[in-house]
Short mmCIF file of N, CA, C and O in Angstrom, two decimals:
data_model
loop_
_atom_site.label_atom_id
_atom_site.label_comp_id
_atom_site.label_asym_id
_atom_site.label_seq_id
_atom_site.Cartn_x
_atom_site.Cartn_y
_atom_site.Cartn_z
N UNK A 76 0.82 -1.18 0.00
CA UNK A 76 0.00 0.00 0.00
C UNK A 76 0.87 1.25 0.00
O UNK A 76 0.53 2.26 -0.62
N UNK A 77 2.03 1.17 0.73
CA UNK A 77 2.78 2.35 0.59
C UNK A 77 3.58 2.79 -0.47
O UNK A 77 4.07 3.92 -0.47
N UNK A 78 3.83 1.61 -1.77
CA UNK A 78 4.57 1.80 -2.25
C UNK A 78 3.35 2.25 -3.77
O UNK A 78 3.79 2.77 -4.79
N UNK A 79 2.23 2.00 -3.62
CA UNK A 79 1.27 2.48 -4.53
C UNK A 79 1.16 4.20 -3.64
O UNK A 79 1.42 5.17 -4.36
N UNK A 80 0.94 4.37 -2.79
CA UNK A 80 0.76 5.97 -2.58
C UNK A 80 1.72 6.26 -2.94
O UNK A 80 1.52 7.16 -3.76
N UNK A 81 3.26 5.95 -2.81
CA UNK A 81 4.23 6.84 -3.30
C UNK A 81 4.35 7.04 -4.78
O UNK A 81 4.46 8.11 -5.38
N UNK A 82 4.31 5.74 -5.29
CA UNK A 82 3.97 6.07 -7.01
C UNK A 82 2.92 6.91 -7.59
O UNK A 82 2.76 7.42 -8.69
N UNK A 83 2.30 6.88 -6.56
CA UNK A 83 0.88 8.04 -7.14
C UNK A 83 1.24 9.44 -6.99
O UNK A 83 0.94 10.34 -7.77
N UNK A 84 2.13 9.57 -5.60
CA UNK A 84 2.80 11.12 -5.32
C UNK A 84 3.98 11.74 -6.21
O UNK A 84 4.35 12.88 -6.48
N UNK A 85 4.48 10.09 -6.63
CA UNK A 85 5.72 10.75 -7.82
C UNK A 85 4.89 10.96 -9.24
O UNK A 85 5.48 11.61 -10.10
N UNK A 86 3.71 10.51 -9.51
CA UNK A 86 3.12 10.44 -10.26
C UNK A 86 1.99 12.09 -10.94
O UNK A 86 1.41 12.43 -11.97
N UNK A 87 2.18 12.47 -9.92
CA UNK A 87 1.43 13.71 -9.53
C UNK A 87 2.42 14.91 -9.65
O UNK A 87 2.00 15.97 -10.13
N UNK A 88 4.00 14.79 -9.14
CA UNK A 88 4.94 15.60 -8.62
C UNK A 88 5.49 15.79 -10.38
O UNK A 88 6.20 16.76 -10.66
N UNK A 89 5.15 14.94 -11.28
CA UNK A 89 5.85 14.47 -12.18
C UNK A 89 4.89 15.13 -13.37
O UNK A 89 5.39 15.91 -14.18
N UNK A 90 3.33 14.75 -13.42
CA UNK A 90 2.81 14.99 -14.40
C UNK A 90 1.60 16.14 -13.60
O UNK A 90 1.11 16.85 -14.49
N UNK A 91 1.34 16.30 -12.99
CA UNK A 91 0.62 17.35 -12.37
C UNK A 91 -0.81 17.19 -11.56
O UNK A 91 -1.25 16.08 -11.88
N UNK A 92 -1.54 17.71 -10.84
CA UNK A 92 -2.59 17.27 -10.32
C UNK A 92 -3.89 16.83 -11.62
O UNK A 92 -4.64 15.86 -11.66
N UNK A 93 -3.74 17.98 -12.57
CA UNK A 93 -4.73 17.11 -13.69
C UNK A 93 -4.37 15.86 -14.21
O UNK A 93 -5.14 15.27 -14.98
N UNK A 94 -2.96 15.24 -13.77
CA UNK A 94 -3.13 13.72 -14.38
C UNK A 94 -4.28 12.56 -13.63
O UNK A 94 -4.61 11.52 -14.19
N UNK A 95 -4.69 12.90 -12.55
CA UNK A 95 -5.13 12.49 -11.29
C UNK A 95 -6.71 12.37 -12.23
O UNK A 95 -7.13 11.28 -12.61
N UNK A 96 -7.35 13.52 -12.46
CA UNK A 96 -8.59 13.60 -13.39
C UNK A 96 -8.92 13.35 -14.66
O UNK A 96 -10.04 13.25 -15.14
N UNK A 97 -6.92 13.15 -15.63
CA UNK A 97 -7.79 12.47 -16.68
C UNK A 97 -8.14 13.77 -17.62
O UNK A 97 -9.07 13.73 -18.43
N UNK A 98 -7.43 14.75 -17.46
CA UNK A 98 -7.71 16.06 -18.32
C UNK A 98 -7.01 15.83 -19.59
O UNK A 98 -7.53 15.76 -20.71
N UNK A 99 -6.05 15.75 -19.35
CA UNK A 99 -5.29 15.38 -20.87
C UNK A 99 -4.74 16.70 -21.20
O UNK A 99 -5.22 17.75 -20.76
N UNK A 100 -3.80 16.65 -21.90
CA UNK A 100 -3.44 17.92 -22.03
C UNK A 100 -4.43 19.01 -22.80
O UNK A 100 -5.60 18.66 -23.00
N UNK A 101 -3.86 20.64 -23.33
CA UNK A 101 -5.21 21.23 -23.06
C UNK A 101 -5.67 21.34 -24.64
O UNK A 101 -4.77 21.58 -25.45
N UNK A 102 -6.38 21.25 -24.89
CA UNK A 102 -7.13 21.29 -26.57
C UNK A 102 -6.86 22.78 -27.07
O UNK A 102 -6.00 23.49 -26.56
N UNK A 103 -7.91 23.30 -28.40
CA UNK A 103 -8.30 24.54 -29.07
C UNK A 103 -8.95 25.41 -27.81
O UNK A 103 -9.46 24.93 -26.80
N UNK A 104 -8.84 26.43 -28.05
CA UNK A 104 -9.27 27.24 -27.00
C UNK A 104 -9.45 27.34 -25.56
O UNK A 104 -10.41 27.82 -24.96
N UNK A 105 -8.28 26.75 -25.02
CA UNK A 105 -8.30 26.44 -23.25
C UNK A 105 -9.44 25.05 -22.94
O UNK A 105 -9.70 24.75 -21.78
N UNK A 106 -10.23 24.06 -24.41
CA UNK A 106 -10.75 22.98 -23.94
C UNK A 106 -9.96 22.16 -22.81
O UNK A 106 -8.85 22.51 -22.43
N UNK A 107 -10.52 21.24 -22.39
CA UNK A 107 -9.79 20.13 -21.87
C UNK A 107 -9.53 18.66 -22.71
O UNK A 107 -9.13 17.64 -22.17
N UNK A 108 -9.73 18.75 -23.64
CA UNK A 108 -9.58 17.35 -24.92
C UNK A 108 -8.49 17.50 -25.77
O UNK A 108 -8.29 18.37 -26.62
N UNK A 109 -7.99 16.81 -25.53
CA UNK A 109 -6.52 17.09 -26.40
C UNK A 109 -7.14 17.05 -28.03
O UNK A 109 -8.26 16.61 -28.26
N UNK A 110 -6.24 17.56 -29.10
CA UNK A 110 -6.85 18.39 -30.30
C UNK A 110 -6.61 16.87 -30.87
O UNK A 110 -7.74 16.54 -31.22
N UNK A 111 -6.08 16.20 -31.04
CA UNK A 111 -6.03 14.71 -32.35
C UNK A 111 -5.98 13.54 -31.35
O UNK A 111 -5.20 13.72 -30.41
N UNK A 112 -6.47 12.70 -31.36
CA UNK A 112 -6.37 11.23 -30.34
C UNK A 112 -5.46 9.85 -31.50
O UNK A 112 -6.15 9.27 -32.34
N UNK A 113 -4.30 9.58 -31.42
CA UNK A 113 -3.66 8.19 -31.70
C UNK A 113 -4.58 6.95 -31.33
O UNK A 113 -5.45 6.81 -30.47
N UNK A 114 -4.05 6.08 -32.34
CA UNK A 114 -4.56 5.09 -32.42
C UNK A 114 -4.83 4.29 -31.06
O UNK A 114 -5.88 3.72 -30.78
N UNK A 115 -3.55 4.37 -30.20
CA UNK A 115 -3.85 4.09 -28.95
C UNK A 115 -4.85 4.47 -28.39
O UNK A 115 -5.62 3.63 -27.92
N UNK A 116 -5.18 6.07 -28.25
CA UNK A 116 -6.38 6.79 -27.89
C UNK A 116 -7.73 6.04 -27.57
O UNK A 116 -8.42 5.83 -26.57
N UNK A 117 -7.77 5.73 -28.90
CA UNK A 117 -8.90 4.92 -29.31
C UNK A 117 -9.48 3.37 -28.88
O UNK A 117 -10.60 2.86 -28.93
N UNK A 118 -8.35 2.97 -28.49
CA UNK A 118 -8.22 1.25 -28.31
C UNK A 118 -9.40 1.46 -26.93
O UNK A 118 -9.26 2.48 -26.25
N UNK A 119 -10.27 0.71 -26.66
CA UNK A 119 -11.02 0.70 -25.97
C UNK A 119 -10.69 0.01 -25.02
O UNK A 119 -10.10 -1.05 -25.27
N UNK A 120 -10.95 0.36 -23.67
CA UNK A 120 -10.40 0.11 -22.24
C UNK A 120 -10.95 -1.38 -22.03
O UNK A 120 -11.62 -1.93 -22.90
N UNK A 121 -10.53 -2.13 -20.53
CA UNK A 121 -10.96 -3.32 -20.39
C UNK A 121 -12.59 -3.19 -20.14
O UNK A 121 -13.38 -4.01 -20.62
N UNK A 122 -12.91 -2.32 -19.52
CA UNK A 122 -14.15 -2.10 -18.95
C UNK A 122 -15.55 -1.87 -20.56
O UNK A 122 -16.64 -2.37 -20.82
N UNK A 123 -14.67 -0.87 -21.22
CA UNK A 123 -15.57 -0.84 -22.72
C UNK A 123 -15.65 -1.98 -23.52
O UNK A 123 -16.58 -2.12 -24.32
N UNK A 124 -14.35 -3.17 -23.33
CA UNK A 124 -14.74 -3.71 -23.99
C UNK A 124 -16.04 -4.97 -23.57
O UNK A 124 -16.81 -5.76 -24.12
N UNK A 125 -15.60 -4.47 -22.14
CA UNK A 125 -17.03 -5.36 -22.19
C UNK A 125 -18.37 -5.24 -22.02
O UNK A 125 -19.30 -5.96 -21.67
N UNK A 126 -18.19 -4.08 -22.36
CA UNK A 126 -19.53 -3.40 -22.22
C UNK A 126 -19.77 -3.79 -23.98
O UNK A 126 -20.87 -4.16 -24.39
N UNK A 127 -18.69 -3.66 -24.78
CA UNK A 127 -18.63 -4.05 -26.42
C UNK A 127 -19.40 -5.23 -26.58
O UNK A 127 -20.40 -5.36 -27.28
N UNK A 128 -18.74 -6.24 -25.73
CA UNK A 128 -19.52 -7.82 -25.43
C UNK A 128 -20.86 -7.81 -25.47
O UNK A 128 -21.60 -8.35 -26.30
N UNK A 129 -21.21 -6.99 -24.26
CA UNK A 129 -22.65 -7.14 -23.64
C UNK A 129 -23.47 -6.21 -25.32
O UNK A 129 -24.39 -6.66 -25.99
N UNK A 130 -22.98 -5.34 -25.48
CA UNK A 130 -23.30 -4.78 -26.54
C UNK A 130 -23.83 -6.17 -27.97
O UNK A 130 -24.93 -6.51 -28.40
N UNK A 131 -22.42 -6.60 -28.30
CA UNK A 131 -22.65 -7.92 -29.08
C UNK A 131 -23.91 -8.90 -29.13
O UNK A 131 -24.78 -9.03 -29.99
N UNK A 132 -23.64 -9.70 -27.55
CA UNK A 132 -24.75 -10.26 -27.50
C UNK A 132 -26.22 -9.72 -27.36
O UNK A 132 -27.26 -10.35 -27.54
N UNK A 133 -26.06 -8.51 -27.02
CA UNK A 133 -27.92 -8.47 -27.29
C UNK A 133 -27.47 -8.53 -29.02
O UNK A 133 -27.34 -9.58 -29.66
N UNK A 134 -27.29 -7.28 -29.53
CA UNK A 134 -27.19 -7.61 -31.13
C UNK A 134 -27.51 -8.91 -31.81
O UNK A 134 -28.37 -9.20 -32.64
N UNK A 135 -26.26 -9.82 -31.04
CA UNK A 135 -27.50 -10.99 -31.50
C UNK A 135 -28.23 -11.96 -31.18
O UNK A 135 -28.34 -13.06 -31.71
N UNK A 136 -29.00 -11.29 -29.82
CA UNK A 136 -30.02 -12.17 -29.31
C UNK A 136 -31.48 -11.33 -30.02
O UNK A 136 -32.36 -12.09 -30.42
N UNK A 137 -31.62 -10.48 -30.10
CA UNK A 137 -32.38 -9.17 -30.84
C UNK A 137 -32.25 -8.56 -32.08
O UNK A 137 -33.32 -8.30 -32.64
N UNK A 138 -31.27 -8.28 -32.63
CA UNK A 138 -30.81 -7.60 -33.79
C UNK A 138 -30.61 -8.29 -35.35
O UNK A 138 -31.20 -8.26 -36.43
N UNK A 139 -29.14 -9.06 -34.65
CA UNK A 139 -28.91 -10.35 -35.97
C UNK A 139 -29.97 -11.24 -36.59
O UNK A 139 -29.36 -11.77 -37.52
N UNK A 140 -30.93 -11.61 -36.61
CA UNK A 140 -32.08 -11.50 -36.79
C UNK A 140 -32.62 -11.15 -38.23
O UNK A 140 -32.98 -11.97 -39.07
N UNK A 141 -32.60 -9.85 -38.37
CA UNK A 141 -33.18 -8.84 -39.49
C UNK A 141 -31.86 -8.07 -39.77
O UNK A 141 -31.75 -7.89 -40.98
N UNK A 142 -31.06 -7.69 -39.23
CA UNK A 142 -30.17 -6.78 -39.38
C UNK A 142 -28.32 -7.52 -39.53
O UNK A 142 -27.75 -8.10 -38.60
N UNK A 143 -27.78 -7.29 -40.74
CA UNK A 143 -26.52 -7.66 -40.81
C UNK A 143 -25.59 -6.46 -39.88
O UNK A 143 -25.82 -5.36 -39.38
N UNK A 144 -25.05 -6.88 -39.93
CA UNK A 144 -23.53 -5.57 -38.79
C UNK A 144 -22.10 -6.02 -39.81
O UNK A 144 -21.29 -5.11 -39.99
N UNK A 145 -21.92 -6.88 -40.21
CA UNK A 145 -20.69 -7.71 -41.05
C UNK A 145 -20.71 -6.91 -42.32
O UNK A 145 -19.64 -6.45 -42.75
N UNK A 146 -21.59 -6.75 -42.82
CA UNK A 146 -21.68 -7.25 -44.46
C UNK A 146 -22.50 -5.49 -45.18
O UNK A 146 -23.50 -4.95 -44.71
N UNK A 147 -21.84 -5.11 -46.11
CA UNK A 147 -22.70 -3.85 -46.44
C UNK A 147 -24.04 -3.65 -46.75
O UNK A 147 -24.63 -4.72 -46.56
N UNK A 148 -24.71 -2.89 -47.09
CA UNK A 148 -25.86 -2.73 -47.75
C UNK A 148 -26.35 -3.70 -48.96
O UNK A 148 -27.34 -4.43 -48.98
N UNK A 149 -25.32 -3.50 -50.04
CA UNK A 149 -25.40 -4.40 -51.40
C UNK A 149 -25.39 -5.64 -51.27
O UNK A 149 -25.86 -6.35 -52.15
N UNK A 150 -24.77 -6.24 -49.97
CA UNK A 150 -24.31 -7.84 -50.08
C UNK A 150 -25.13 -8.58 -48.80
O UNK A 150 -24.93 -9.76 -48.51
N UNK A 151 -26.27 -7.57 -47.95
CA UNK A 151 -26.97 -8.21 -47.08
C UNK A 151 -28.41 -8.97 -47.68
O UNK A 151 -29.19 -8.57 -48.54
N UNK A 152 -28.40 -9.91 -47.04
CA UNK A 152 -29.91 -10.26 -47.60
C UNK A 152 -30.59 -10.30 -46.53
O UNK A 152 -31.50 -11.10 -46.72
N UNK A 153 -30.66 -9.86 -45.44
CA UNK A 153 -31.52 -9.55 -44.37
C UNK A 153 -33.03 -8.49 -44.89
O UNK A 153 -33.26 -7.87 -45.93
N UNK A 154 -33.64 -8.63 -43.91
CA UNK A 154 -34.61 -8.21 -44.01
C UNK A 154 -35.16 -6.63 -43.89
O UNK A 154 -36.13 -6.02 -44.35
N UNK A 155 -33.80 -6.20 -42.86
CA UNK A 155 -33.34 -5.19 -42.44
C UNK A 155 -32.56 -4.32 -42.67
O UNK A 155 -31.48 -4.80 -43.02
N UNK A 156 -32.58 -2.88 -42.64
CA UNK A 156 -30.46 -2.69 -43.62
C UNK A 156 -29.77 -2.80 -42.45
O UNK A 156 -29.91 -2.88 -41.23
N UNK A 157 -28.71 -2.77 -43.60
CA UNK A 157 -27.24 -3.48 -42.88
C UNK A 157 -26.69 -2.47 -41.65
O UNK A 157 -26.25 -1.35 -41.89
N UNK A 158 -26.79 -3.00 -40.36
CA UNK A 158 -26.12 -1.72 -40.06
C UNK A 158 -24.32 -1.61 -39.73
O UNK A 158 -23.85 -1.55 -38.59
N UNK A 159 -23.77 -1.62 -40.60
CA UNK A 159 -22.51 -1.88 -40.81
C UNK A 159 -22.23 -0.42 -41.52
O UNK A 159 -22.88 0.11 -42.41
N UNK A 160 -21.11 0.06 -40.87
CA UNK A 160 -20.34 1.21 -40.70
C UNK A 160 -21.91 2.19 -40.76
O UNK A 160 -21.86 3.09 -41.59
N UNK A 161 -23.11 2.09 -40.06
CA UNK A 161 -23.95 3.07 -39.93
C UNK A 161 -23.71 4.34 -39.43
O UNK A 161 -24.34 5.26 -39.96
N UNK A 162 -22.91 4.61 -38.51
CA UNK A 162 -22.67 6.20 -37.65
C UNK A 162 -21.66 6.81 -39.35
O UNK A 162 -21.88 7.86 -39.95
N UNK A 163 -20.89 6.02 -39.63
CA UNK A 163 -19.97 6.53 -41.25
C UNK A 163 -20.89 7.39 -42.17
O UNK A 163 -20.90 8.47 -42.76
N UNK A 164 -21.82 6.07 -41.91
CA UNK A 164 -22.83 6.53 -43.57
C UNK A 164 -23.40 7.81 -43.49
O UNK A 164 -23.69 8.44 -42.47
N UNK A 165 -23.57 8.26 -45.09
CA UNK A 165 -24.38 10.01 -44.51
C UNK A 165 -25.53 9.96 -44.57
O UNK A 165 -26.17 10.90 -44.11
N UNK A 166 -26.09 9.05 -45.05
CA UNK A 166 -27.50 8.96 -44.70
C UNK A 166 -28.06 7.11 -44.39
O UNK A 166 -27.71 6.07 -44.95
N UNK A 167 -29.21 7.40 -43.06
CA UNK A 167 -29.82 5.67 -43.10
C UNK A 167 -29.89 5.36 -44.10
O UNK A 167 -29.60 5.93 -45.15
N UNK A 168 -30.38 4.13 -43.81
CA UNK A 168 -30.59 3.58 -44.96
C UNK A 168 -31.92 3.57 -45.99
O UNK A 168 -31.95 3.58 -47.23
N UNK A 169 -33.06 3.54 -44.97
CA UNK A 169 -34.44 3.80 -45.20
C UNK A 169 -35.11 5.53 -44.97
O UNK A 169 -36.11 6.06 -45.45
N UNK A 170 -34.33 5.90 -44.30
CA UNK A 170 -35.16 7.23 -43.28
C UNK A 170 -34.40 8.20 -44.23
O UNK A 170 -35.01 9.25 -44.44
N UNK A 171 -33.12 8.06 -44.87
CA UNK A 171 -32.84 9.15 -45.33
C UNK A 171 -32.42 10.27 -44.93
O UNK A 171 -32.73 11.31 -45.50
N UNK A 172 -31.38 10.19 -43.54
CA UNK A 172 -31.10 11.17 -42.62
C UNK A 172 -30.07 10.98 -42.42
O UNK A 172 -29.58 9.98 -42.94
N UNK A 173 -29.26 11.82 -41.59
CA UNK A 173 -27.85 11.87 -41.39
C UNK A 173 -27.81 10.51 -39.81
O UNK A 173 -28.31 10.96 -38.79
N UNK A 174 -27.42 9.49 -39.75
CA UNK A 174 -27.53 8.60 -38.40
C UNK A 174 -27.03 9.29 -37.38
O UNK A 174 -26.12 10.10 -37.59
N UNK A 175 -27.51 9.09 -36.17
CA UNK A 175 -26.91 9.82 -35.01
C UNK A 175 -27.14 9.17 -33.54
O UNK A 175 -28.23 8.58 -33.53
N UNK A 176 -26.66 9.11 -32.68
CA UNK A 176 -26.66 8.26 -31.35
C UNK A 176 -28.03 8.33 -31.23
O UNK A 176 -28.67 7.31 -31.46
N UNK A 177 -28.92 9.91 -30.73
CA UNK A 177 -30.48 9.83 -30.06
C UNK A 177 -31.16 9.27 -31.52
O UNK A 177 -32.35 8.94 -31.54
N UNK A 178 -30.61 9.23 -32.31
CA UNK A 178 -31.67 8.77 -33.15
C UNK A 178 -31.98 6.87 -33.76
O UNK A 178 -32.77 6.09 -34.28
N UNK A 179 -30.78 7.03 -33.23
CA UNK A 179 -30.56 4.94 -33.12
C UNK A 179 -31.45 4.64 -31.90
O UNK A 179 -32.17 3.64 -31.79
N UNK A 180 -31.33 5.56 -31.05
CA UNK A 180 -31.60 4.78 -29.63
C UNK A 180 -33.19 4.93 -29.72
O UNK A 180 -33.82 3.93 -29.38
N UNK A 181 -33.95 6.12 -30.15
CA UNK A 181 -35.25 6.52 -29.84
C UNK A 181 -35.61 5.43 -31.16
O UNK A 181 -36.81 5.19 -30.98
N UNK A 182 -35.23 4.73 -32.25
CA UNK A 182 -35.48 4.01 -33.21
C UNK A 182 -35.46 2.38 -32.22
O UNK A 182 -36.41 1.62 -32.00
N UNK A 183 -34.56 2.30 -31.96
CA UNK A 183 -34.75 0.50 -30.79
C UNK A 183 -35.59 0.42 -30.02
O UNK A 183 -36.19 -0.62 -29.74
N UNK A 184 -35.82 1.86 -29.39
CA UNK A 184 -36.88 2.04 -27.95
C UNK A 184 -38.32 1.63 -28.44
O UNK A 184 -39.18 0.89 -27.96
N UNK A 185 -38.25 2.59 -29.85
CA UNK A 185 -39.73 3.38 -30.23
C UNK A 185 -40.14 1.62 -31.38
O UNK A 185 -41.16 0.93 -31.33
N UNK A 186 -39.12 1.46 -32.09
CA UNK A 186 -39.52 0.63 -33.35
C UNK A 186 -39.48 1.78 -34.23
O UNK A 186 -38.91 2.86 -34.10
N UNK A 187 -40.58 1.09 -35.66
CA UNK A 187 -40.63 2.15 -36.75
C UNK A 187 -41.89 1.84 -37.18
O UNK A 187 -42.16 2.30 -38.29
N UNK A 188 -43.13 0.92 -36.40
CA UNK A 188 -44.67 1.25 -36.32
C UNK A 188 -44.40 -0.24 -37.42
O UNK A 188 -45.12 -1.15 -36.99
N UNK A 189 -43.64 -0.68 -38.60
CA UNK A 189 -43.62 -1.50 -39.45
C UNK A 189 -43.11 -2.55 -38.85
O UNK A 189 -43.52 -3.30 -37.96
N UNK A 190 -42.15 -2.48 -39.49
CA UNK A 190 -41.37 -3.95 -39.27
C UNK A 190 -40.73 -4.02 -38.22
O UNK A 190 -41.21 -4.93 -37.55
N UNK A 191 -39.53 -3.31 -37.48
CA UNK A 191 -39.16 -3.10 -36.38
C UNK A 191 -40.01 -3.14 -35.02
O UNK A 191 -40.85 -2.30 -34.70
N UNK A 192 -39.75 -3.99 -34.47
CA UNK A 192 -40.25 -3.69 -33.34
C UNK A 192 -39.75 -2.82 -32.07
O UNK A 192 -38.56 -2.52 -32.09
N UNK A 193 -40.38 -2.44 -31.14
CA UNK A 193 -40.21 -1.72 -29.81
C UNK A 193 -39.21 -2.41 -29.10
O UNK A 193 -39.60 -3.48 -28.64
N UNK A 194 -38.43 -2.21 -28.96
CA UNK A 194 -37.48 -2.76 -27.68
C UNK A 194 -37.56 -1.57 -26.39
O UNK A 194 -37.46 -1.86 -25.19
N UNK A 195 -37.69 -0.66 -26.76
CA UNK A 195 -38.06 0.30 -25.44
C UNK A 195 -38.75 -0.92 -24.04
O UNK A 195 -38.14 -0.82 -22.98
N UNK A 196 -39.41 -1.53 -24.06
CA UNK A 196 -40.05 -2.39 -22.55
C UNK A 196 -39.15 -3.86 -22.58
O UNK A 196 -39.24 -4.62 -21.61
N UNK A 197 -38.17 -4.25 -23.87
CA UNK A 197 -37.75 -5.57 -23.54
C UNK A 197 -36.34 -4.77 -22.57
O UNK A 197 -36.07 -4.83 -21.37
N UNK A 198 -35.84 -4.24 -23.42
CA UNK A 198 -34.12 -3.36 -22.97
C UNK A 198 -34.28 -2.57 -22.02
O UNK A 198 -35.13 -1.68 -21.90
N UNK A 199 -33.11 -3.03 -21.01
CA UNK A 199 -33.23 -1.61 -20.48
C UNK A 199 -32.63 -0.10 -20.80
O UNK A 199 -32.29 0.10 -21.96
N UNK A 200 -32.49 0.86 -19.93
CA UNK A 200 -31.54 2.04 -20.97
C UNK A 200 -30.01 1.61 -20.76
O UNK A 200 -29.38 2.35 -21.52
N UNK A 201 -29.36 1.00 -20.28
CA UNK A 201 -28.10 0.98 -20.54
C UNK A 201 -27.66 -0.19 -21.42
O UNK A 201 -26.62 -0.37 -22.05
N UNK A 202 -28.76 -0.94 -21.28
CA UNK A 202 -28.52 -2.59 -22.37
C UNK A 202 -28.44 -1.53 -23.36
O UNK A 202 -27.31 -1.17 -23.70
N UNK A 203 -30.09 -0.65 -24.19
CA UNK A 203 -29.61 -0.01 -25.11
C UNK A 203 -28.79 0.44 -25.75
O UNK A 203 -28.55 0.22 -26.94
N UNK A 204 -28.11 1.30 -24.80
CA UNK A 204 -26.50 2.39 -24.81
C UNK A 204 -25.62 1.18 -25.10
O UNK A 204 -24.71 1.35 -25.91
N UNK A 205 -25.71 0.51 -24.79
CA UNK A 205 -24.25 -0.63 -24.96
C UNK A 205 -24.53 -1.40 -26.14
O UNK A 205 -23.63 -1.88 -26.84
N UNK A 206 -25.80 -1.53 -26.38
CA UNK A 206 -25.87 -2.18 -27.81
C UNK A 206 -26.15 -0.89 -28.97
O UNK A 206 -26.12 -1.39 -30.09
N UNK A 207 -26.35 0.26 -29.01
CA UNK A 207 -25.81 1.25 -29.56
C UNK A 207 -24.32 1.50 -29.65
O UNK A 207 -23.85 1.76 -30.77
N UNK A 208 -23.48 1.45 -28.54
CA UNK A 208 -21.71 1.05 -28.77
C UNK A 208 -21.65 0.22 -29.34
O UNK A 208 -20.82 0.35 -30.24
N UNK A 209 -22.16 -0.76 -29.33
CA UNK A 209 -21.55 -1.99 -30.39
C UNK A 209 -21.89 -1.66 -31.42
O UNK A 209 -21.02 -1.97 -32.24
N UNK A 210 -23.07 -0.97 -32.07
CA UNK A 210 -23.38 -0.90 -33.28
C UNK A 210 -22.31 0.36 -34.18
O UNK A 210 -21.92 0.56 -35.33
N UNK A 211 -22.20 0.89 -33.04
CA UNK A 211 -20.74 2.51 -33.85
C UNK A 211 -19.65 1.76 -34.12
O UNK A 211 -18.83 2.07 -34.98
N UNK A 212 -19.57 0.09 -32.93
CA UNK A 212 -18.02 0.13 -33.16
C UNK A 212 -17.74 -0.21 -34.35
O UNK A 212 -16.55 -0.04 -34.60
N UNK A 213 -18.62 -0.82 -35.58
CA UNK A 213 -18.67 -1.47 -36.47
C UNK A 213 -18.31 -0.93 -37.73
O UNK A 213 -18.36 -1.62 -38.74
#
């Protein structure tokens, strides 16, 4: 235990009290987000990835189904469009809109009155959110 507080105090003495919070160095205009993130950046933590998992399996206890995640638009034969690189694309596939987080999520909750059904009463809101991460990571 003592030798973790001291690494934390050289750790602090060394990189400053904002290393402690995770500020990162300082972005465009006095932000706190550093201006470009490396590939490392990006690599998703132990904790995301399993939230990625939990994400997965609903996808395909619910999703895979009607909806490809693998395979593009042209080469799915699902019933559903593909949602593969969806947050990329500039427009859904059906709706004709730019895709966006509230608008995936209020689409799983709500359905689309047709074919889709409501998951709003099967999911809860964070199953959602995590099977919305899985669907960006794609």
């Amino acid at each position: 235990m003592r030798i973790a507080a001291a690494l934390l105090l050289l750790w602090v003495a060394v990189c400053g009290a904002d290393a402690l919070v995770g500020a990162g160095p300082p972005g465009p205009a006095g932000s706190l987000h550093p201006v470009s993130a490396s590939a490392a950046d990006l690599t998703p933590l132990p904790w995301e990835k399993s939230r990625l998992a939990i994400g997965r399996d609903l996808y395909r206890q619910n999703c895979g189904v009607c909806h490809d995640i693998d395979k593009d638009v042209k080469h799915s034969r699902k019933i559903g469009p593909s949602l593969n690189h969806l947050f990329t694309n500039p427009l859904t596939p059906l709706s004709k809109i730019k895709p966006n987080r509230p608008y995936v999520v209020v689409k799983i909750k709500a359905g689309d009155g047709d074919l889709m059904p409501a998951f709003g009463k099967r999911l809860r809101p964070e199953e959602i959110e995590a099977l919305v991460d899985y669907i960006a990571s794609k």
